[in-house]
mmCIF file of C-alpha atoms in Angstrom:
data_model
loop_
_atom_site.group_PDB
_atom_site.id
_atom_site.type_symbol
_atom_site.label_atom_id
_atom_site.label_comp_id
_atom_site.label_asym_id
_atom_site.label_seq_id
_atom_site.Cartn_x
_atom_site.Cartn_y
_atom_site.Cartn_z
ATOM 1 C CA UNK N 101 60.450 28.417 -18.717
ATOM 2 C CA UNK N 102 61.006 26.202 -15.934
ATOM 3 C CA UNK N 103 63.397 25.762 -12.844
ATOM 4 C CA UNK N 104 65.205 22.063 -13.585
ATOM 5 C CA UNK N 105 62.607 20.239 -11.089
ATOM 6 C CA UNK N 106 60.314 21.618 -13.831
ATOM 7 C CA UNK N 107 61.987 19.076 -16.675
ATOM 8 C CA UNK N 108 60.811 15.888 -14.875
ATOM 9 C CA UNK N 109 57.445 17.137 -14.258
ATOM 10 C CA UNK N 110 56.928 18.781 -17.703
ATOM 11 C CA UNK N 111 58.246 15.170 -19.182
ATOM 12 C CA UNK N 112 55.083 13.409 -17.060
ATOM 13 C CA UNK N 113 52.178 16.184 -18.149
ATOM 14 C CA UNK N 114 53.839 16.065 -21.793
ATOM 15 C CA UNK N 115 54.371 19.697 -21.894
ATOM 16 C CA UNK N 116 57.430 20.941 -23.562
ATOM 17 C CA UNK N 117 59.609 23.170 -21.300
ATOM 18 C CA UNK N 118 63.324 24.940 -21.611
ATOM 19 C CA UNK N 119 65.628 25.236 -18.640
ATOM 20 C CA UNK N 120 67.950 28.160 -18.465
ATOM 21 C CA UNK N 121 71.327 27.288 -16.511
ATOM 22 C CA UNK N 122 74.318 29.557 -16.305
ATOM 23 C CA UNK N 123 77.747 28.066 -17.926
ATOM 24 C CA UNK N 124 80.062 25.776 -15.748
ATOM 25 C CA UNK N 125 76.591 24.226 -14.223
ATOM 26 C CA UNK N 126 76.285 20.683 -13.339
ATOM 27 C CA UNK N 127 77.022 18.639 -16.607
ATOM 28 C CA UNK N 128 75.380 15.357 -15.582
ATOM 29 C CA UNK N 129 72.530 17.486 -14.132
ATOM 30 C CA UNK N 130 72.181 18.986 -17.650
ATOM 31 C CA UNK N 131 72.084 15.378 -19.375
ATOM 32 C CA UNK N 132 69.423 14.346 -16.940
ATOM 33 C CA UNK N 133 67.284 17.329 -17.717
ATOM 34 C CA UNK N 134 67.705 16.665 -21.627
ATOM 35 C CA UNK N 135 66.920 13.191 -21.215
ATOM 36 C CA UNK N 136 63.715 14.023 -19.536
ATOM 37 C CA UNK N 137 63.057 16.008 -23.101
ATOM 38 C CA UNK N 138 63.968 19.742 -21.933
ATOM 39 C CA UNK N 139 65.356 22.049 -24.348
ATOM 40 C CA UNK N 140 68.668 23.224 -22.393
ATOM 41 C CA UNK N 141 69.895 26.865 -22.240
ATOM 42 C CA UNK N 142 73.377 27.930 -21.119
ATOM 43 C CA UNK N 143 73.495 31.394 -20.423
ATOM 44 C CA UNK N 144 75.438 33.979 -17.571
ATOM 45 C CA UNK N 145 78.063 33.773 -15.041
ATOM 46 C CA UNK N 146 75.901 32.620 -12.268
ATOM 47 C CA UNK N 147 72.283 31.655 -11.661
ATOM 48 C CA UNK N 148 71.230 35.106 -11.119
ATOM 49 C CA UNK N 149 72.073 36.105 -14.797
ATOM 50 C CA UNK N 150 70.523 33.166 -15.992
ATOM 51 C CA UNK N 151 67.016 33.642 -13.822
ATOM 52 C CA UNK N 152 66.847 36.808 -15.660
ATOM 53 C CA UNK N 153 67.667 35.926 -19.310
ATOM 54 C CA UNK N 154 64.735 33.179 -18.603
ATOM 55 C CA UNK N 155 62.405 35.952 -17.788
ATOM 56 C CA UNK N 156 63.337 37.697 -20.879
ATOM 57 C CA UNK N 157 63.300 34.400 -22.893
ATOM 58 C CA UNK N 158 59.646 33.533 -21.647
ATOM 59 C CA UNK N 159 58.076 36.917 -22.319
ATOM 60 C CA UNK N 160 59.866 36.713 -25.944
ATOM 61 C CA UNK N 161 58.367 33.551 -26.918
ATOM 62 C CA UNK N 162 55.543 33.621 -24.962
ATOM 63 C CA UNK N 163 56.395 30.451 -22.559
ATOM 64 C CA UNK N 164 54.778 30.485 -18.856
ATOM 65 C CA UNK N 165 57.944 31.455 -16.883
ATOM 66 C CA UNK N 166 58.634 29.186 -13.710
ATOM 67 C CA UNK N 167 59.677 30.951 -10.604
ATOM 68 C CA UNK N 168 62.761 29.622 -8.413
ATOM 69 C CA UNK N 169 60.547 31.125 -5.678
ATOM 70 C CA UNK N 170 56.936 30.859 -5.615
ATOM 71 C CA UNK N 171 54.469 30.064 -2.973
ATOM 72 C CA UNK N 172 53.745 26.507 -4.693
ATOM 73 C CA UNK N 173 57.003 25.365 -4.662
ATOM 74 C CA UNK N 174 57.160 26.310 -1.153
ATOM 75 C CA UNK N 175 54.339 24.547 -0.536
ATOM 76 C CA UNK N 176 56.129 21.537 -2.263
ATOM 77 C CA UNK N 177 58.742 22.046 -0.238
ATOM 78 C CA UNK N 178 57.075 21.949 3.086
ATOM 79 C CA UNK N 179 56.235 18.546 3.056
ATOM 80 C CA UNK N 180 59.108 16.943 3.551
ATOM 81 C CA UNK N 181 59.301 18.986 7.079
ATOM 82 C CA UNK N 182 56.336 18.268 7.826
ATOM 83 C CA UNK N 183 57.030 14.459 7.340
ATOM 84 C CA UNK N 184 59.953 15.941 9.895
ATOM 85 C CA UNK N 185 58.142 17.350 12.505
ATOM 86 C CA UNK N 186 55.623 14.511 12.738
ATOM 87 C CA UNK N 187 58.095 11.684 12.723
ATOM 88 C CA UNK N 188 60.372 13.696 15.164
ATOM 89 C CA UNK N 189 58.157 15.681 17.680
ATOM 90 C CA UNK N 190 61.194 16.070 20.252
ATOM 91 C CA UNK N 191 63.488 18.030 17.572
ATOM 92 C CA UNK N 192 65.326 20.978 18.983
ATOM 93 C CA UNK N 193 67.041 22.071 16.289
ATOM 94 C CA UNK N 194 67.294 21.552 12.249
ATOM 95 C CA UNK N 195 70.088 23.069 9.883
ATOM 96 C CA UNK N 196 68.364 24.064 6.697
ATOM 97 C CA UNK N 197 70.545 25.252 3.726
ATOM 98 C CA UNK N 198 69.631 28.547 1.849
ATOM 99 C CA UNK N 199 69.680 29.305 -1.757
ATOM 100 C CA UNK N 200 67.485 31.602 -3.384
ATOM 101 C CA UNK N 201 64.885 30.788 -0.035
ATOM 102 C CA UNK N 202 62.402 27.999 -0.868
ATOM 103 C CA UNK N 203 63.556 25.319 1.312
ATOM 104 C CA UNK N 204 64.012 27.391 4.395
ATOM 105 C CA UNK N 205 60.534 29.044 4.139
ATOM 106 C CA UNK N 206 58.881 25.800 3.800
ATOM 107 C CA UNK N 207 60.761 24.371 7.124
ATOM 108 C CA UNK N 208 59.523 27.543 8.826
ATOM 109 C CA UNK N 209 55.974 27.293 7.643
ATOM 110 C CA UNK N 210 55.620 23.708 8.258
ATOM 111 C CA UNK N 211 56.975 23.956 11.497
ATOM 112 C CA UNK N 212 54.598 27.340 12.631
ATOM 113 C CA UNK N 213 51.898 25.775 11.401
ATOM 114 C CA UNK N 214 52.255 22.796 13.371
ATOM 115 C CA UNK N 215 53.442 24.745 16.017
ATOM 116 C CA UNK N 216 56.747 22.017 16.813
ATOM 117 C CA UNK N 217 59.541 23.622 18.842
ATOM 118 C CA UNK N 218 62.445 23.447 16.703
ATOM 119 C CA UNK N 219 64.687 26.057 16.285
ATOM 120 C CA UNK N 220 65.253 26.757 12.219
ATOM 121 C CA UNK N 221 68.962 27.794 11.902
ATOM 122 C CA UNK N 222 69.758 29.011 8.397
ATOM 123 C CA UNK N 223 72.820 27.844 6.683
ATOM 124 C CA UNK N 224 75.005 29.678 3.700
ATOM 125 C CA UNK N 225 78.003 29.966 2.087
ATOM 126 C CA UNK N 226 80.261 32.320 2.828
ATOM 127 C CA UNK N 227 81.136 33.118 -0.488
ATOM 128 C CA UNK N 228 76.895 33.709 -1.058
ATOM 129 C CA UNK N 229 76.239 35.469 1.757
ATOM 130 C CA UNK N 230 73.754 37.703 0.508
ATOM 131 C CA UNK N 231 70.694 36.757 3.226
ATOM 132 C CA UNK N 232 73.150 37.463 5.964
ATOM 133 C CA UNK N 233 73.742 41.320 4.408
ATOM 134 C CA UNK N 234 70.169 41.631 4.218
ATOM 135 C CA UNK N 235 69.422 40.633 7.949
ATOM 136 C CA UNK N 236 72.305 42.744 8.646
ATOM 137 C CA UNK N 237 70.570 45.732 6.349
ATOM 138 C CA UNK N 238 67.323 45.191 7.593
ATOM 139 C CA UNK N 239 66.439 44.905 4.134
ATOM 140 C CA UNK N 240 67.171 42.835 0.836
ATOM 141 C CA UNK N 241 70.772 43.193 -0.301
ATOM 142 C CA UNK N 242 72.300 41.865 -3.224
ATOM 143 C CA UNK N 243 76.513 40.658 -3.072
ATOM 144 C CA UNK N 244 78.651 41.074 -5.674
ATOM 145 C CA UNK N 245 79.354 37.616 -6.461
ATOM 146 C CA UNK N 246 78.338 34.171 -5.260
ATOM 147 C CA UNK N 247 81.023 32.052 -6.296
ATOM 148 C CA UNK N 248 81.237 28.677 -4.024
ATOM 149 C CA UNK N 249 81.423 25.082 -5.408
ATOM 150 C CA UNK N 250 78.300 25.123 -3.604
ATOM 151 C CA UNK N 251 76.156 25.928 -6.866
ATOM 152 C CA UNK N 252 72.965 25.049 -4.938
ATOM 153 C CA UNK N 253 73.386 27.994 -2.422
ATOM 154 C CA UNK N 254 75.728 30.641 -5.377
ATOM 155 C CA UNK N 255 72.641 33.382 -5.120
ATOM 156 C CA UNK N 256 73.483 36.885 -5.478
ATOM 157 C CA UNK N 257 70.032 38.647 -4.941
ATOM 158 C CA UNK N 258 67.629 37.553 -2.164
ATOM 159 C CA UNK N 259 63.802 37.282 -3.067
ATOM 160 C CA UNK N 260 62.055 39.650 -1.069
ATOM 161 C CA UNK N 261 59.214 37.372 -0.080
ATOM 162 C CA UNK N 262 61.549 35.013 0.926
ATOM 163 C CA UNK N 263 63.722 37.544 3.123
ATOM 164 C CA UNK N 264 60.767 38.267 5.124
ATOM 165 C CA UNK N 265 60.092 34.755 6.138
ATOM 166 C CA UNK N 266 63.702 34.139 6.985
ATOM 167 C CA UNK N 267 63.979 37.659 9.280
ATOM 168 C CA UNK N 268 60.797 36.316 11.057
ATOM 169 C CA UNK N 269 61.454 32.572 11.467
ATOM 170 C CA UNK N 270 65.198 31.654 10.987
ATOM 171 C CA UNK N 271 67.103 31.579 14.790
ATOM 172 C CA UNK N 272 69.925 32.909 13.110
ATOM 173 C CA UNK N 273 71.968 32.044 10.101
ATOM 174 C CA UNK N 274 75.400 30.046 9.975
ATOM 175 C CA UNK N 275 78.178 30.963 7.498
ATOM 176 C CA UNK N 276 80.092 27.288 5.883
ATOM 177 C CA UNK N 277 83.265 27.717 3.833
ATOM 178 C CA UNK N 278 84.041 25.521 1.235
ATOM 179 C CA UNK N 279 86.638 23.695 3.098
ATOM 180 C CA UNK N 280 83.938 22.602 5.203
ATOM 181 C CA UNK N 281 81.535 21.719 3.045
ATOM 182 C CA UNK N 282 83.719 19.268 1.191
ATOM 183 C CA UNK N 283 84.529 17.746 4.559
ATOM 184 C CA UNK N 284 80.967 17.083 5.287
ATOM 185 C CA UNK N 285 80.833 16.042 1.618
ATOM 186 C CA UNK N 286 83.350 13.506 3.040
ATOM 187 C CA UNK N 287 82.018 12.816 6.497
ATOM 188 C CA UNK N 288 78.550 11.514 4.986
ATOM 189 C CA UNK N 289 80.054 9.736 2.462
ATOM 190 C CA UNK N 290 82.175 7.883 4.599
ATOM 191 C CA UNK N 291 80.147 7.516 7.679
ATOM 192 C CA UNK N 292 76.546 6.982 5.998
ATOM 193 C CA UNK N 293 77.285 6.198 2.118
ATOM 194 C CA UNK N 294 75.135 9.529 1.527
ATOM 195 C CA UNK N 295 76.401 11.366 -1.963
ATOM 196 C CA UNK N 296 75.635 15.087 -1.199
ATOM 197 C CA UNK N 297 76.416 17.615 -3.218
ATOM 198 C CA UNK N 298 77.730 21.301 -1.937
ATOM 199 C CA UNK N 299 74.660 22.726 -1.023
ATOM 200 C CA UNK N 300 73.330 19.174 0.198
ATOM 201 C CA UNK N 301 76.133 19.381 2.633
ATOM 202 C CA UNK N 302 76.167 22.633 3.320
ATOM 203 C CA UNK N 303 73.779 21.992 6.805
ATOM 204 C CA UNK N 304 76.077 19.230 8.165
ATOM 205 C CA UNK N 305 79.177 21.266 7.949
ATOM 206 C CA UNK N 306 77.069 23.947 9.986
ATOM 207 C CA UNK N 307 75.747 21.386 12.555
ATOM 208 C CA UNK N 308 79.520 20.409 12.831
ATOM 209 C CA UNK N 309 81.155 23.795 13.268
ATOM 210 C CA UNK N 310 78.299 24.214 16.013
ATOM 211 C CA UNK N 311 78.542 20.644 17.580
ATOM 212 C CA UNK N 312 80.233 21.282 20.909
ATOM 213 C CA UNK N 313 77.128 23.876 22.023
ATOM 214 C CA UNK N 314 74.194 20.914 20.692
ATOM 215 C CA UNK N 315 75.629 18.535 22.778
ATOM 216 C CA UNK N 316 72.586 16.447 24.125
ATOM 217 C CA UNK N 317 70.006 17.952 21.333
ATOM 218 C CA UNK N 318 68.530 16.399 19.449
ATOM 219 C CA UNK N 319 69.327 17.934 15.799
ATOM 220 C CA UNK N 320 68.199 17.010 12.082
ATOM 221 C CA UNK N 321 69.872 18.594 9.071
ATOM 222 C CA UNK N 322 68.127 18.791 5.733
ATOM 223 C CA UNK N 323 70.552 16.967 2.447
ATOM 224 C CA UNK N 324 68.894 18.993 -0.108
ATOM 225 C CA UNK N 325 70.453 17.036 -3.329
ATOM 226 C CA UNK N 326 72.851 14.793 -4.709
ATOM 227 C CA UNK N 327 73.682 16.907 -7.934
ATOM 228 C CA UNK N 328 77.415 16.630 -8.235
ATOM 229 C CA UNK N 329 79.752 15.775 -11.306
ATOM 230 C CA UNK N 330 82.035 12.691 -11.084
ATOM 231 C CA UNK N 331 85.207 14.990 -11.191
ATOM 232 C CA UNK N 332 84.000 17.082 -8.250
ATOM 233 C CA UNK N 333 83.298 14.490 -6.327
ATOM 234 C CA UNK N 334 86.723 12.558 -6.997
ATOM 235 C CA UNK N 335 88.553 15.665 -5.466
ATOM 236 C CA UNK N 336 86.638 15.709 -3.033
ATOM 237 C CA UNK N 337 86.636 11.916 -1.958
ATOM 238 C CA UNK N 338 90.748 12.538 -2.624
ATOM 239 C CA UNK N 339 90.476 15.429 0.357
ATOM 240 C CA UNK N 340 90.343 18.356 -1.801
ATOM 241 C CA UNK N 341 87.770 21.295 -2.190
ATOM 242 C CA UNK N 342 86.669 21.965 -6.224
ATOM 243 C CA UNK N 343 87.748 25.173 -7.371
ATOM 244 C CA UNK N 344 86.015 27.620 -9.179
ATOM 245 C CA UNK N 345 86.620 31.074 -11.142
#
């Protein structure tokens, strides 16, 4: 069982894989994850309940289960920062947006281990805001729901592992509505002819709620994926904000 960055790699090794989404994901995601030959399972409200129906799924057929957040992937991860870091040694800041944890904790390792200056600012929805009960806890806490058009950031239970990282190297953490995040969808369309999806906007909506106090800085903000349907996008591009249940 395999996260859907899994389907594309399983397709080049010629392994045969299954990808567990929850209903109301990404259609045209879906179709490109079929048409890369993975078997496609709809199941759950939200991508919680469908991370743990894969774990059950794996054990029950005996398929190697693959983690949303594992130290590989994080290592995967990294190197786009570190391509970052190098290329831009005079960063002060960079927006990173947070889902279940991987792409943050690679930012933050990549930049302590080349030990760059930036400051790592976290960003989430506020309708997922489960990292920013756990810093608040002190301790992993799970929301009740995560639902945000967003469906790259719509966790509802932190990974422990990843908490850690995020208490320890994360500045602080910025809350984006949706409103927001379809105007940066907007803004980067417009302004660069970037498609972003929610959560690939999510860090440009922060950087512009924050603008007035990086005035001078010198900023980057990571546009973690284009993944969004046609109709979405139209609403958005027609200045609305997608609704969800």
């Amino acid at each position: 069982m395999v996260p859907g960055c899994g389907a594309f790699a399983c397709a080049r090794a010629g392994i045969a894989c299954a990808v567990v989404v929850p209903f109301g994901n990404s259609t045209e995601k879906n179709a490109a994850m079929q048409a890369f030959g993975a078997e496609l399972i709809e199941h759950g409200r939200d991508f919680d309940e469908a991370r743990e129906h894969a774990v059950t799924l794996a054990q029950e057929r005996g398929y190697e289960y693959g983690k949303s957040f594992a130290k590989d992937l994080v290592l995967g991860v990294a190197t786009y920062a570190h391509e970052l870091f190098t290329a831009e040694p005079e960063l002060d800041a960079i927006y990173v947006p947070i889902g279940l944890g991987s792409g943050i904790c690679g930012v933050i390792g990549a930049r302590d281990a080349l030990g760059h200056k930036a400051r790592v600012i976290g960003v989430i929805s506020d309708r997922a805001n489960t990292y920013r009960l756990s810093l608040d806890a002190g301790r992993p806490v799970a929301s009740n729901s995560a639902v945000t058009f967003a469906d790259g950031m719509a966790v509802r239970i932190p990974d422990a592992t990843a908490f850690d990282i995020i208490r320890r190297g994360a500045e602080r953490l910025v809350e984006v509505t949706d409103d927001e995040i379809a105007e940066a969808i907007r803004a980067l369309y417009s302004d660069t002819h970037t498609l972003a999806e929610g959560a690939g906007a999510a860090a440009f909506a922060a950087l512009m709620q924050e603008r007035a106090k990086l005035q001078g800085k010198r900023v980057a903000v990571v546009v973690s994926g284009q993944n969004i349907d046609r109709p979405w996008m139209a609403t958005v591009l027609n200045g609305g904000t997608p609704q969800v249940a």
